[in-house]
mmCIF file of C-alpha atoms and ligand atoms in Angstrom:
data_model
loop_
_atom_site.group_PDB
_atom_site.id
_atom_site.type_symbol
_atom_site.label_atom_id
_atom_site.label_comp_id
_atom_site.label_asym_id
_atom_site.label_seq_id
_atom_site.Cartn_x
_atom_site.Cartn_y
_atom_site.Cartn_z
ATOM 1 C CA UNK A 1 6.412 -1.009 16.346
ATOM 2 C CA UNK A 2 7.723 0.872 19.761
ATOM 3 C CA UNK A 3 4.807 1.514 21.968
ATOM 4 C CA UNK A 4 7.200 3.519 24.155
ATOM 5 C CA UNK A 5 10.213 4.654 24.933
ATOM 6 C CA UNK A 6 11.522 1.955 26.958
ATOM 7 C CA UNK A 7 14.711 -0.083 25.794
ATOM 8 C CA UNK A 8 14.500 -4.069 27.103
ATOM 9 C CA UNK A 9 17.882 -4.247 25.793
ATOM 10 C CA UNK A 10 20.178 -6.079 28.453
ATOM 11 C CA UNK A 11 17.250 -6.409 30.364
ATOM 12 C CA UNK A 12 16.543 -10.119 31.565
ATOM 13 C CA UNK A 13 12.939 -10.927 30.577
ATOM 14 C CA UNK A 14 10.732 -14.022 31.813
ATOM 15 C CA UNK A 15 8.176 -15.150 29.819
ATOM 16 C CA UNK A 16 5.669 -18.061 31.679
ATOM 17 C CA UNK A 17 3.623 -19.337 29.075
ATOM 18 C CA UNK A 18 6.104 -18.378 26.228
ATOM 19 C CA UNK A 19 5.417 -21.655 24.065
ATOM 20 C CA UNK A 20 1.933 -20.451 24.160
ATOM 21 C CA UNK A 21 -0.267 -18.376 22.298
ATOM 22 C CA UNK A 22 0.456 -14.601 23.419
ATOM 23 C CA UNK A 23 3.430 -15.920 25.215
ATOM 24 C CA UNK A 24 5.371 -16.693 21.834
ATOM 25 C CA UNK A 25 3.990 -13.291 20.310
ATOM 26 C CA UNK A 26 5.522 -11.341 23.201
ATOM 27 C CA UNK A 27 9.054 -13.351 22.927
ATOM 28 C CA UNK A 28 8.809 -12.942 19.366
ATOM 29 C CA UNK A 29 7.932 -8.871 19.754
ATOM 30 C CA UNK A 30 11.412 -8.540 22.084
ATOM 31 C CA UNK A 31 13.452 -10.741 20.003
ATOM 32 C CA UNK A 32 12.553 -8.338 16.832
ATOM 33 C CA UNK A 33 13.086 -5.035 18.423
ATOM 34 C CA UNK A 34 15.449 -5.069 21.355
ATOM 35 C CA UNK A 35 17.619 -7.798 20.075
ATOM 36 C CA UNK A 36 19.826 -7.730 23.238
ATOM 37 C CA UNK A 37 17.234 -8.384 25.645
ATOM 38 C CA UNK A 38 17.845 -11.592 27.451
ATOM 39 C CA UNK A 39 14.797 -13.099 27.096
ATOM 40 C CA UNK A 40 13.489 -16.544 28.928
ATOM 41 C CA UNK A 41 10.930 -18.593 28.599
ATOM 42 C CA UNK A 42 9.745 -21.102 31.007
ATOM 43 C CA UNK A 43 6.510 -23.526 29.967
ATOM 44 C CA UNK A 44 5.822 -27.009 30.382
ATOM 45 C CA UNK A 45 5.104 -27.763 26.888
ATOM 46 C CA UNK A 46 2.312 -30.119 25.136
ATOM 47 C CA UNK A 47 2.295 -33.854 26.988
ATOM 48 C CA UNK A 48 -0.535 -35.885 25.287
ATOM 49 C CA UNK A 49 -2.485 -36.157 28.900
ATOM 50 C CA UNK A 50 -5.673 -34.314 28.871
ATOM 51 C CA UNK A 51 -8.500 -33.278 31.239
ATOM 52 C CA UNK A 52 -11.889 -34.944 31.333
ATOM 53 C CA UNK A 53 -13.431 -32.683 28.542
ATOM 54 C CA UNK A 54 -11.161 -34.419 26.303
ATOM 55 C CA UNK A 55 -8.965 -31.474 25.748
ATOM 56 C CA UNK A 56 -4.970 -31.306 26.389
ATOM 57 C CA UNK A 57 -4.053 -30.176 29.630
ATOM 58 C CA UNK A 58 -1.225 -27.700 28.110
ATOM 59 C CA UNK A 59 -1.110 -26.306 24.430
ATOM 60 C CA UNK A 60 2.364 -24.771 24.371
ATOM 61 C CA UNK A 61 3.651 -26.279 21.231
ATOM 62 C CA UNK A 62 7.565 -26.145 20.240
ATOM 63 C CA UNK A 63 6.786 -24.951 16.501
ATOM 64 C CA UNK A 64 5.473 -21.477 18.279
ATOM 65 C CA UNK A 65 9.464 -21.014 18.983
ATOM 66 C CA UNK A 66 10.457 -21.701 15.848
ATOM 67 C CA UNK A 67 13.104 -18.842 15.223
ATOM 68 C CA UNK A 68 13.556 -18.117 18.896
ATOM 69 C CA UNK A 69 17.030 -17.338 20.146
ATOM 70 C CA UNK A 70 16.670 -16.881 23.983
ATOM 71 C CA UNK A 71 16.569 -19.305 27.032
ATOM 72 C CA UNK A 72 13.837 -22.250 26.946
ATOM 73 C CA UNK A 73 13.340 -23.755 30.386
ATOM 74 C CA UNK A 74 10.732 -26.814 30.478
ATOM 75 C CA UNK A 75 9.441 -26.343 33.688
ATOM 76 C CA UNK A 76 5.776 -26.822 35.450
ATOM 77 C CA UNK A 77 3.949 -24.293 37.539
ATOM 78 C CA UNK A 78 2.648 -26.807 39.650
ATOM 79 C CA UNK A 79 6.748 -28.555 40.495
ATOM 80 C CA UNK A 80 8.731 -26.370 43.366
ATOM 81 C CA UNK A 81 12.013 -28.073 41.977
ATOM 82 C CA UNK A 82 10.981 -26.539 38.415
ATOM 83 C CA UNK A 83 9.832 -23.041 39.454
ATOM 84 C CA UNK A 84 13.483 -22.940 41.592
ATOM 85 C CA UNK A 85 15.520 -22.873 38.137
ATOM 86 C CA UNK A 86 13.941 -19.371 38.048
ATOM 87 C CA UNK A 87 16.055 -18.558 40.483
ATOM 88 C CA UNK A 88 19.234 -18.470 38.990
ATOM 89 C CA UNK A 89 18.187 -15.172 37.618
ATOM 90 C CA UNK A 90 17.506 -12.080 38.195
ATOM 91 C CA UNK A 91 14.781 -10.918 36.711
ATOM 92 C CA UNK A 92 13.887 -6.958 35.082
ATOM 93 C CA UNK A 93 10.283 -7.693 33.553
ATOM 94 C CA UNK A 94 7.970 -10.810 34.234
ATOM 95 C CA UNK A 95 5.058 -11.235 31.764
ATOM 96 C CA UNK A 96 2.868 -14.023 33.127
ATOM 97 C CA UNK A 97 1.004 -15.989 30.729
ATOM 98 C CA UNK A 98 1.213 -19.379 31.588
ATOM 99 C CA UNK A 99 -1.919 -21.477 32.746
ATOM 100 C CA UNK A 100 -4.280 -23.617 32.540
ATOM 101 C CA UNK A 101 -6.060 -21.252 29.488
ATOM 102 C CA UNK A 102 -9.073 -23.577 28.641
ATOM 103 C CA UNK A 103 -11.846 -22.026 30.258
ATOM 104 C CA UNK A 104 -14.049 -25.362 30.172
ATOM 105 C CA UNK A 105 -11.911 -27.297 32.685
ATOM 106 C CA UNK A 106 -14.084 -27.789 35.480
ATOM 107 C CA UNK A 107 -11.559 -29.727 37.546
ATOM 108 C CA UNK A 108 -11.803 -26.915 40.254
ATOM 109 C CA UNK A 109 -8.101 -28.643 42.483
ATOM 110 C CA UNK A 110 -6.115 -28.179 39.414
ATOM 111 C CA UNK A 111 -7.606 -24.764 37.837
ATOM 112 C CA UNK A 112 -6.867 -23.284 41.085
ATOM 113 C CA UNK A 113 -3.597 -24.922 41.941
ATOM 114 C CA UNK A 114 -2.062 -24.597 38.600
ATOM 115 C CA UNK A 115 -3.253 -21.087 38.044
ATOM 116 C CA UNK A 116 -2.945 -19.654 41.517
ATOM 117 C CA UNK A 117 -0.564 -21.451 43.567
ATOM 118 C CA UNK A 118 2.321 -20.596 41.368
ATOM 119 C CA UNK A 119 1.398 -16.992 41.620
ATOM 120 C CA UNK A 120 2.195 -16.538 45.150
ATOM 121 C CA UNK A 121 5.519 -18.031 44.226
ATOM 122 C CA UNK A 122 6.382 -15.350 40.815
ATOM 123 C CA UNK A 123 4.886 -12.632 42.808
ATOM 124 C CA UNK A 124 6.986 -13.373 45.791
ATOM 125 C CA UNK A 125 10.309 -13.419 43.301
ATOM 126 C CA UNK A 126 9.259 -10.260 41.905
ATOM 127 C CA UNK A 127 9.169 -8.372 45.199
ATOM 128 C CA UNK A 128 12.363 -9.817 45.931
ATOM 129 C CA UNK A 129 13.911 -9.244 42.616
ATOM 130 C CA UNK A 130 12.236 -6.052 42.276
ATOM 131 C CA UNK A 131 10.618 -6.874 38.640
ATOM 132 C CA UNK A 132 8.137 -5.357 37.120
ATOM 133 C CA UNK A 133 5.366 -7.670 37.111
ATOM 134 C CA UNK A 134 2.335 -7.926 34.174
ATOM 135 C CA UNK A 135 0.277 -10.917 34.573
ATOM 136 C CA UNK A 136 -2.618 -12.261 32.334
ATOM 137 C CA UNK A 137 -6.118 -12.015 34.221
ATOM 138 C CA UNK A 138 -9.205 -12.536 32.150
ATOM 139 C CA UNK A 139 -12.575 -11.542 30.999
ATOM 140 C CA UNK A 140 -13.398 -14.438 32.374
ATOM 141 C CA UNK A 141 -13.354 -13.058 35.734
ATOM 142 C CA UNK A 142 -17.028 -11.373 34.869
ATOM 143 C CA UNK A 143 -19.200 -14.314 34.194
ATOM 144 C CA UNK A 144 -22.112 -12.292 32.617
ATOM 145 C CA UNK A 145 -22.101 -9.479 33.956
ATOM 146 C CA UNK A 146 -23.592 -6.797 31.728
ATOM 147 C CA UNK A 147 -21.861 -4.568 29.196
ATOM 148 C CA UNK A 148 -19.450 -3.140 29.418
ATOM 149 C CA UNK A 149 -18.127 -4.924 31.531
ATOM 150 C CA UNK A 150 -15.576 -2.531 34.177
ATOM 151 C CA UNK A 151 -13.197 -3.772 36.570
ATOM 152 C CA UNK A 152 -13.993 -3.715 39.974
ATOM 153 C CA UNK A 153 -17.626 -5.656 39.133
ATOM 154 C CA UNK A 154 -16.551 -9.032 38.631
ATOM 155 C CA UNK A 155 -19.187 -12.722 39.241
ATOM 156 C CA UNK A 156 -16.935 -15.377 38.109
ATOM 157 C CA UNK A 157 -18.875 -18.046 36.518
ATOM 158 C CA UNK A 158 -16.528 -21.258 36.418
ATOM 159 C CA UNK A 159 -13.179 -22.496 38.155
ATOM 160 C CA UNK A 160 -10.922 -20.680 34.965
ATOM 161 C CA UNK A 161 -12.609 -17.687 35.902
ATOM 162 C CA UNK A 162 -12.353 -17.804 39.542
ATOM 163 C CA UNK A 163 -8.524 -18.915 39.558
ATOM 164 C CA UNK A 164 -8.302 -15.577 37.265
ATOM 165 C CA UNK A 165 -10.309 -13.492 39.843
ATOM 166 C CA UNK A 166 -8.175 -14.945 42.803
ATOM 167 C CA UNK A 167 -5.312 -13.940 41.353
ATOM 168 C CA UNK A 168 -6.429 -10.259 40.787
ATOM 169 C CA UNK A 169 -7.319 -10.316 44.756
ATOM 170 C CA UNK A 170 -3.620 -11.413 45.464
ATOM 171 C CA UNK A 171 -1.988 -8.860 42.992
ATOM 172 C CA UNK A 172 -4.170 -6.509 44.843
ATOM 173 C CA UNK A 173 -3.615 -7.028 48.484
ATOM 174 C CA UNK A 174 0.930 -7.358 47.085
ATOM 175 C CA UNK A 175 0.546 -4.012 45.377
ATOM 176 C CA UNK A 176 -1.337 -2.289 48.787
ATOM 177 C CA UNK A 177 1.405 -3.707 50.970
ATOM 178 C CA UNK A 178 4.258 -2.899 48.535
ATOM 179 C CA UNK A 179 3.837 0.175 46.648
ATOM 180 C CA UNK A 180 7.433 0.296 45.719
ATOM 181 C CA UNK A 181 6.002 -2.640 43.555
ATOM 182 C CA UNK A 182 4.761 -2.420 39.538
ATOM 183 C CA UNK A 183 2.046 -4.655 39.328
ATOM 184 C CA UNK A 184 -0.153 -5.093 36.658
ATOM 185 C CA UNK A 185 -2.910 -7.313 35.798
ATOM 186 C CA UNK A 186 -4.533 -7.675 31.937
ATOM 187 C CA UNK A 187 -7.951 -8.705 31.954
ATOM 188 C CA UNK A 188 -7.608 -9.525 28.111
ATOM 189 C CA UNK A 189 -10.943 -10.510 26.146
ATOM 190 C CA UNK A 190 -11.108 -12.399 23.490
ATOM 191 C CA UNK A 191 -7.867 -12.557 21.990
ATOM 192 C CA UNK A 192 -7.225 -13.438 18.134
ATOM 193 C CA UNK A 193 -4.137 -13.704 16.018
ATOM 194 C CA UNK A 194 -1.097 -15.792 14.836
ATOM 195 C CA UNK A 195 0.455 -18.525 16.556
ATOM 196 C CA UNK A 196 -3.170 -19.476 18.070
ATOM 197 C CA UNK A 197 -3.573 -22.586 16.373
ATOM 198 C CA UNK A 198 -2.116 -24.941 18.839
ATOM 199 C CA UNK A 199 -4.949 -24.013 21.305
ATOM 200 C CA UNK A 200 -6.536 -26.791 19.344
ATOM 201 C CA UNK A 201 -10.647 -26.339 19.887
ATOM 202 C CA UNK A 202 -10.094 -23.706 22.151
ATOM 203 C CA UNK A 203 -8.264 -21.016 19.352
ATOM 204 C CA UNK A 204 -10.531 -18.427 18.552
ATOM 205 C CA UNK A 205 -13.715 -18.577 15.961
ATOM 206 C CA UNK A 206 -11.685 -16.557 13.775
ATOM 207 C CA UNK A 207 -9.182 -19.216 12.988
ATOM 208 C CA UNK A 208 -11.783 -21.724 13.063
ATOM 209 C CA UNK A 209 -14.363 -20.668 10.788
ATOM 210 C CA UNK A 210 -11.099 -19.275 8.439
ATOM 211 C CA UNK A 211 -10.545 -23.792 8.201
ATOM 212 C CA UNK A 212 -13.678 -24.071 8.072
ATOM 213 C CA UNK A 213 -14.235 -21.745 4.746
ATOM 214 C CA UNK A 214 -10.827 -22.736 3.553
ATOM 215 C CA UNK A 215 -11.928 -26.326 3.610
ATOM 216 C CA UNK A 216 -14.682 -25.389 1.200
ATOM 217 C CA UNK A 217 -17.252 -25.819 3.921
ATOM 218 C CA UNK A 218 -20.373 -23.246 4.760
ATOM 219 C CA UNK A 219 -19.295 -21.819 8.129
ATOM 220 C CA UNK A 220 -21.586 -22.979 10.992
ATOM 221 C CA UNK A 221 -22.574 -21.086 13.656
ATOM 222 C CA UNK A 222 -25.112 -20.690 16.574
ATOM 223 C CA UNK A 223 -28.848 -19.374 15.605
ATOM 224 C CA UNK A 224 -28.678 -16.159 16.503
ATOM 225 C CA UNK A 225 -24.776 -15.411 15.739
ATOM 226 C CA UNK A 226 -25.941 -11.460 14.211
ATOM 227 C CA UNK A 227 -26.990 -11.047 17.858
ATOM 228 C CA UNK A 228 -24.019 -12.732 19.804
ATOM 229 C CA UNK A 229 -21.181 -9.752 20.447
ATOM 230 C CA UNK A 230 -17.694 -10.268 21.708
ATOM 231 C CA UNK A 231 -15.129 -7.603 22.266
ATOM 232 C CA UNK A 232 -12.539 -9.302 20.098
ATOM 233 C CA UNK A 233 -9.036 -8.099 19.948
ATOM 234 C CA UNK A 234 -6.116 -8.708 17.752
ATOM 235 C CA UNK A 235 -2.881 -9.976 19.031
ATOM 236 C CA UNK A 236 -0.995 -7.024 18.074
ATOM 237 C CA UNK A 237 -3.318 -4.528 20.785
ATOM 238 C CA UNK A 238 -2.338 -7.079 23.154
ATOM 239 C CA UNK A 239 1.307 -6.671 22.828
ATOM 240 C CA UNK A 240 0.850 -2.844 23.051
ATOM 241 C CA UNK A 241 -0.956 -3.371 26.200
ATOM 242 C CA UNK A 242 2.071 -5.934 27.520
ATOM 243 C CA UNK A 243 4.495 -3.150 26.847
ATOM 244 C CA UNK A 244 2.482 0.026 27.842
ATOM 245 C CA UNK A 245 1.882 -1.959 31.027
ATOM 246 C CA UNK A 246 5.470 -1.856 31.760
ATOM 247 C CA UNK A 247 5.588 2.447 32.134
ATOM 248 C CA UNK A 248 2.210 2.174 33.822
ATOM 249 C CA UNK A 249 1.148 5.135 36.161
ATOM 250 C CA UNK A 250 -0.097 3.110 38.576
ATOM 251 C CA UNK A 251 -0.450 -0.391 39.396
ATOM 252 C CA UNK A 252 -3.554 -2.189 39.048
ATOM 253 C CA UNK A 253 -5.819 -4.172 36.761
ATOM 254 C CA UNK A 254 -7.326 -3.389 33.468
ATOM 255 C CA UNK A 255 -8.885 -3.931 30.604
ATOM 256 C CA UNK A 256 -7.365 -5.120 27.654
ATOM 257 C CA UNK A 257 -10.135 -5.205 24.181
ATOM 258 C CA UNK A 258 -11.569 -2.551 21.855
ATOM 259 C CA UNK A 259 -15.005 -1.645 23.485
ATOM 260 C CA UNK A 260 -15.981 -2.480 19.835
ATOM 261 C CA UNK A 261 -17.998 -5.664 20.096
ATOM 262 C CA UNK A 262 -18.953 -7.635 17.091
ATOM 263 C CA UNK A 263 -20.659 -10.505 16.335
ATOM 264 C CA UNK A 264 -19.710 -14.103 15.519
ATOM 265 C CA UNK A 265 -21.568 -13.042 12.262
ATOM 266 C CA UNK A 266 -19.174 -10.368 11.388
ATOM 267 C CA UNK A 267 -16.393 -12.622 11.836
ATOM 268 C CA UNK A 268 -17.822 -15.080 9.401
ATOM 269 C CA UNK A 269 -18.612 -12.741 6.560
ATOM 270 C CA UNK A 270 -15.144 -10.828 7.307
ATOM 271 C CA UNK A 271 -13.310 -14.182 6.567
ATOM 272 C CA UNK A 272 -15.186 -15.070 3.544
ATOM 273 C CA UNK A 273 -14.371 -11.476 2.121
ATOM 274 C CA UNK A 274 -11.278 -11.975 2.682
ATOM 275 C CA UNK A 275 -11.019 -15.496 1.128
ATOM 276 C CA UNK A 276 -13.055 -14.536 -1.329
ATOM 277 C CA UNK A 277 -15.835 -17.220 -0.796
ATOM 278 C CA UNK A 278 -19.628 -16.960 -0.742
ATOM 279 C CA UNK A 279 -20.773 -19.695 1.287
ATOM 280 C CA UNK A 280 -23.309 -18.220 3.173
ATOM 281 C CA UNK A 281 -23.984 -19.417 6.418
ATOM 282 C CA UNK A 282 -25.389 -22.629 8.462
ATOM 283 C CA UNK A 283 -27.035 -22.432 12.039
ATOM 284 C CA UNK A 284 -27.378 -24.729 14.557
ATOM 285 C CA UNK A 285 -28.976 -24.524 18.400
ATOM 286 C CA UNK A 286 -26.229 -23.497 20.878
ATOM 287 C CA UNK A 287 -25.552 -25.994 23.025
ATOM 288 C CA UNK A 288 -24.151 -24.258 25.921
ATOM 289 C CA UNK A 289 -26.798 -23.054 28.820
ATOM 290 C CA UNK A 290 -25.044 -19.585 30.212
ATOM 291 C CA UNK A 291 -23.422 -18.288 27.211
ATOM 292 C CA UNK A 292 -22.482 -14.708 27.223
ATOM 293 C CA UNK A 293 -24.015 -12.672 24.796
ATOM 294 C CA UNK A 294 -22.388 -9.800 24.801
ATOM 295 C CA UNK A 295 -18.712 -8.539 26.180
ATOM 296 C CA UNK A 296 -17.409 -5.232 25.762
ATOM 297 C CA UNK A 297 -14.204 -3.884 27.771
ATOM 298 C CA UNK A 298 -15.042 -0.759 29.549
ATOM 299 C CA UNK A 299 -11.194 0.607 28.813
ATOM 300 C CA UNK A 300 -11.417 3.480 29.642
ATOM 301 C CA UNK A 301 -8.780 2.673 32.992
ATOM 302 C CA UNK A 302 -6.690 1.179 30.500
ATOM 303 C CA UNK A 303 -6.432 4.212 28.438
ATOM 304 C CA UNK A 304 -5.492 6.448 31.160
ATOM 305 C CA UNK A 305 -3.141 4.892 33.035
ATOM 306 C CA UNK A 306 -1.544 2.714 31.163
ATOM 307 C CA UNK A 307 -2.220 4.968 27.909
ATOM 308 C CA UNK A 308 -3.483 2.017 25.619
ATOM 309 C CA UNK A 309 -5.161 2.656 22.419
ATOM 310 C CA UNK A 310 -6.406 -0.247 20.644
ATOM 311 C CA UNK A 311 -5.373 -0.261 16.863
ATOM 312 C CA UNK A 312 -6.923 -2.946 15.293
ATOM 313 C CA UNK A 313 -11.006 -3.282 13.912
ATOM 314 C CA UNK A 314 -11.776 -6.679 13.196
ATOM 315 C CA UNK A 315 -11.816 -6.099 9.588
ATOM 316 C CA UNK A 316 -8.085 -4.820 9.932
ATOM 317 C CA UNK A 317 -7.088 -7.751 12.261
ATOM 318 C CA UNK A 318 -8.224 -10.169 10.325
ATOM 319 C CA UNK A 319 -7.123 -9.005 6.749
ATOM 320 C CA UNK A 320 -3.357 -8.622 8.766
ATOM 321 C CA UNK A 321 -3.968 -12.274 10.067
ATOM 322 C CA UNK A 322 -5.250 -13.985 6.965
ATOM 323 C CA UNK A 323 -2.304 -15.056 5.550
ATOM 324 C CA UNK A 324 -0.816 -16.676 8.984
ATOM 325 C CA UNK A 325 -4.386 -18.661 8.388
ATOM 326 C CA UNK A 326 -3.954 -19.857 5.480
ATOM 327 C CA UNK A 327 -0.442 -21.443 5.838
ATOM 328 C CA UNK A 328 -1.219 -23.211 9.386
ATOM 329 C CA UNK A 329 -4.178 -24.504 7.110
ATOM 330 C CA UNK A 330 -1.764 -25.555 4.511
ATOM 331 C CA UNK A 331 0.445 -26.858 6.955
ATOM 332 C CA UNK A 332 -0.980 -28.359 9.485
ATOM 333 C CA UNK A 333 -4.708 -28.910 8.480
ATOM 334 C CA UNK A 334 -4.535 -30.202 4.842
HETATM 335 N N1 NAD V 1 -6.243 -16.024 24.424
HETATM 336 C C1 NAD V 1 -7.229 -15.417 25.051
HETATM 337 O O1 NAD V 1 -8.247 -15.047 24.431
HETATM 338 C C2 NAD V 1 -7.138 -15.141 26.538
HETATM 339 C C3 NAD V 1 -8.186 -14.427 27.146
HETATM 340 C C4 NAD V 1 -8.104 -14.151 28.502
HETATM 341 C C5 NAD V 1 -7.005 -14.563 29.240
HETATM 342 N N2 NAD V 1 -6.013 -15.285 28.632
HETATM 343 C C6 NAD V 1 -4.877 -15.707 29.461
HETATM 344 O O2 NAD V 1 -3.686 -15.322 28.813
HETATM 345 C C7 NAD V 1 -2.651 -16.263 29.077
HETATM 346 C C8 NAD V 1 -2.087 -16.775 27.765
HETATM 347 O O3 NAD V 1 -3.149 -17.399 27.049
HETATM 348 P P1 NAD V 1 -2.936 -18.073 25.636
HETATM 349 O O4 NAD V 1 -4.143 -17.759 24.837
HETATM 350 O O5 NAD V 1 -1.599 -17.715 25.119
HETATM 351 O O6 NAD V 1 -3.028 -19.612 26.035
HETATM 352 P P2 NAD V 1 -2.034 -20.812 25.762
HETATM 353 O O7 NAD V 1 -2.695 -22.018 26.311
HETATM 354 O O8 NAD V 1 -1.628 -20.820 24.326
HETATM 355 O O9 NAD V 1 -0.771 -20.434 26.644
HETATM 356 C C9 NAD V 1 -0.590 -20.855 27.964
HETATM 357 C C10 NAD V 1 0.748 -21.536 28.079
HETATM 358 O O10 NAD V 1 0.903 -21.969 29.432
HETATM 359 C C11 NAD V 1 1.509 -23.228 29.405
HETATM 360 N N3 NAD V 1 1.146 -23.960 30.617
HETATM 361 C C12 NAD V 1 -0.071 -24.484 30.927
HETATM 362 N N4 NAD V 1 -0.022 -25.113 32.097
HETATM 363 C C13 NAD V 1 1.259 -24.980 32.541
HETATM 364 C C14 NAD V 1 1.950 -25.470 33.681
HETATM 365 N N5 NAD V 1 1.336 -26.204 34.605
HETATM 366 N N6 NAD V 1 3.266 -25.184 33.816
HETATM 367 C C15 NAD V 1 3.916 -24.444 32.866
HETATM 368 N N7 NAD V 1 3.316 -23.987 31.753
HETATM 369 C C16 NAD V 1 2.005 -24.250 31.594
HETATM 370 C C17 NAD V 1 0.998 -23.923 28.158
HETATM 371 O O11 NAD V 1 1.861 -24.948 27.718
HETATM 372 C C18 NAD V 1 0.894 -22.766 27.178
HETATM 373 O O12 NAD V 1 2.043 -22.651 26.403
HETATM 374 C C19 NAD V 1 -3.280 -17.344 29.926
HETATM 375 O O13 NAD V 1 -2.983 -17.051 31.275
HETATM 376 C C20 NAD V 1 -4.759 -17.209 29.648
HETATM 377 O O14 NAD V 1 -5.523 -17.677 30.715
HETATM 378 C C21 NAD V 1 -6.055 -15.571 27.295
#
């Protein structure tokens, strides 16, 4: 689907973060419908290292590109001599995805340096290049700040979230000194779909519980789950929110859910309609001390300027997704 009238044929396209989760999506989304766009992708990949909370420090996985025709650089954020092979392009449109996406690495040097540092450097090359600039921010920049949660009123909470909010402050003070620029930050919530899987532990609840059911077990969840919302959006929104962001009105940072929260609940008995199961449910005590209990985007910035209109219930996001769950399940699971 078009979500406007702008052709990325024969434009040159950047993609950090494109072996990733919504990077891959958005490659995959140009590759399908503007089959001329010259699209490049630029991500460090999977090594086995991993941070102190036992998870990998990068999740971009090759099989995300499987079917990919454009440009794969291997490069790190964090290596001048690997962000410099940008350079031998010129860039149209520069969707920023790539980081350090696990929001339990406490590691505050590295958050920060991987995350931020390198966005002085893209935002730099896309004054100078004169691309149009859409970067991934977070929910994460609100800690828990109550519902709904509107930009503008952010209390970052840990290191992931604060790299996220430091970045907003930069894309701010570029787009006040250079309004010829298009700058545009997505503060995306909790984001669900295919290609996700490679996130390992960190991939959504929807893809875990799916396993979880599809491995014949009872789904566990937190005491309490009916009462735990999320503003959980399907990967599909976020691509119309990518694209809209391109024709925005104005630069600036928004939103990107439903302002439909549901609960971890919903997700479980959504899944086992779909799979047809009738488990029922386990609970255990959360573990986690300052858990949010409730997001919901306040969108309604997003929906003027940028003109996004979220399309997907859970219910419809998931019944679209099921079948991407069951063959990573097949495939890589089993
Ligand atoms: N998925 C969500 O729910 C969600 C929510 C809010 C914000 N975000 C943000 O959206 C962006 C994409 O998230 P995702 O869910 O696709 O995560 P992801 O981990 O699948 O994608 C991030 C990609 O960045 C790459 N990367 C990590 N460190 C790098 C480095 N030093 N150099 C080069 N590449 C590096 C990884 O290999 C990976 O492919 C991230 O910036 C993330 O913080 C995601």
């Amino acid at each position: 689907m078009k979500y406007n009238d702008i052709n990325f044929n024969n434009k040159t396209i950047l993609i950090t973060g494109g072996a990733g989760f919504i990077g891959s999506n958005l490659a995959f989304y140009f590759q399908e419908h503007f089959p001329d766009a010259h699209i490049v992708i630029f991500d460090c990949f999977r090594s086995e290292n991993t941070f102190s909370n036992g998870n990998l420090q990068s999740f971009g996985h090759y099989k995300n590109l499987i079917g990919f025709h454009g440009d794969i650089l291997c490069g790190n954020l964090n290596s001048d001599e690997d962000m410099a092979l940008l350079k031998a392009y010129e860039f149209d449109y520069i969707f920023h995805e790539a980081a350090i996406s696990d929001t339990r690495v406490y590691d505050q040097e590295i958050v920060m340096q991987t995350n931020v540092n390198s966005f002085y450097t893209l935002i730099d090359m896309a004054k100078e290049t004169k691309s149009t600039l859409i970067y991934a921010s977070s929910a994460a920049t609100y800690g828990s700040q109550p519902s709904p949660q509107t930009v503008g009123i952010e209390g970052p909470e840990n290191p992931y979230g604060f790299s996220k909010y430091a970045m907003d402050q930069i894309a701010y003070r570029y787009m006040k000194e250079n309004p010829e620029m298009t700058i545009v930050g997505l503060k995306y919530f909790n984001v669900y779909g295919e290609r996700e899987f490679f996130k390992d532990k960190t991939a959504s609840t929807v893809i875990q519980f799916g396993h979880q059911i599809l491995a014949g077990k009872t789904p566990r969840l937190f005491e309490g789950s009916d009462n735990i919302v999320r503003d959980f959006v399907y990967i599909k929104d976020v691509i119309q929110a990518n694209i809209k962001a391109c024709a925005a009105k104005q630069s600036g940072v928004y939103n990107v859910g439903t302002s439909k929260p549901r609960s971890f609940q919903d997700i479980a008995d959504i899944l086992q309609k779909e799979l047809g199961t009738d488990y029922g449910t386990e609970y255990f005590p959360n573990p986690f001390t300052g858990y949010q209990m409730h997001t919901q985007a306040d969108i309604s910035t997003s929906q003027e300027f940028l003109g996004y209109a979220p399309q997907w219930e859970l219910e419809e996001g998931i019944k679209d997704y099921i079948d991407a769950i069951k063959f990573t399940y097949e495939t890589e699971v089993k």
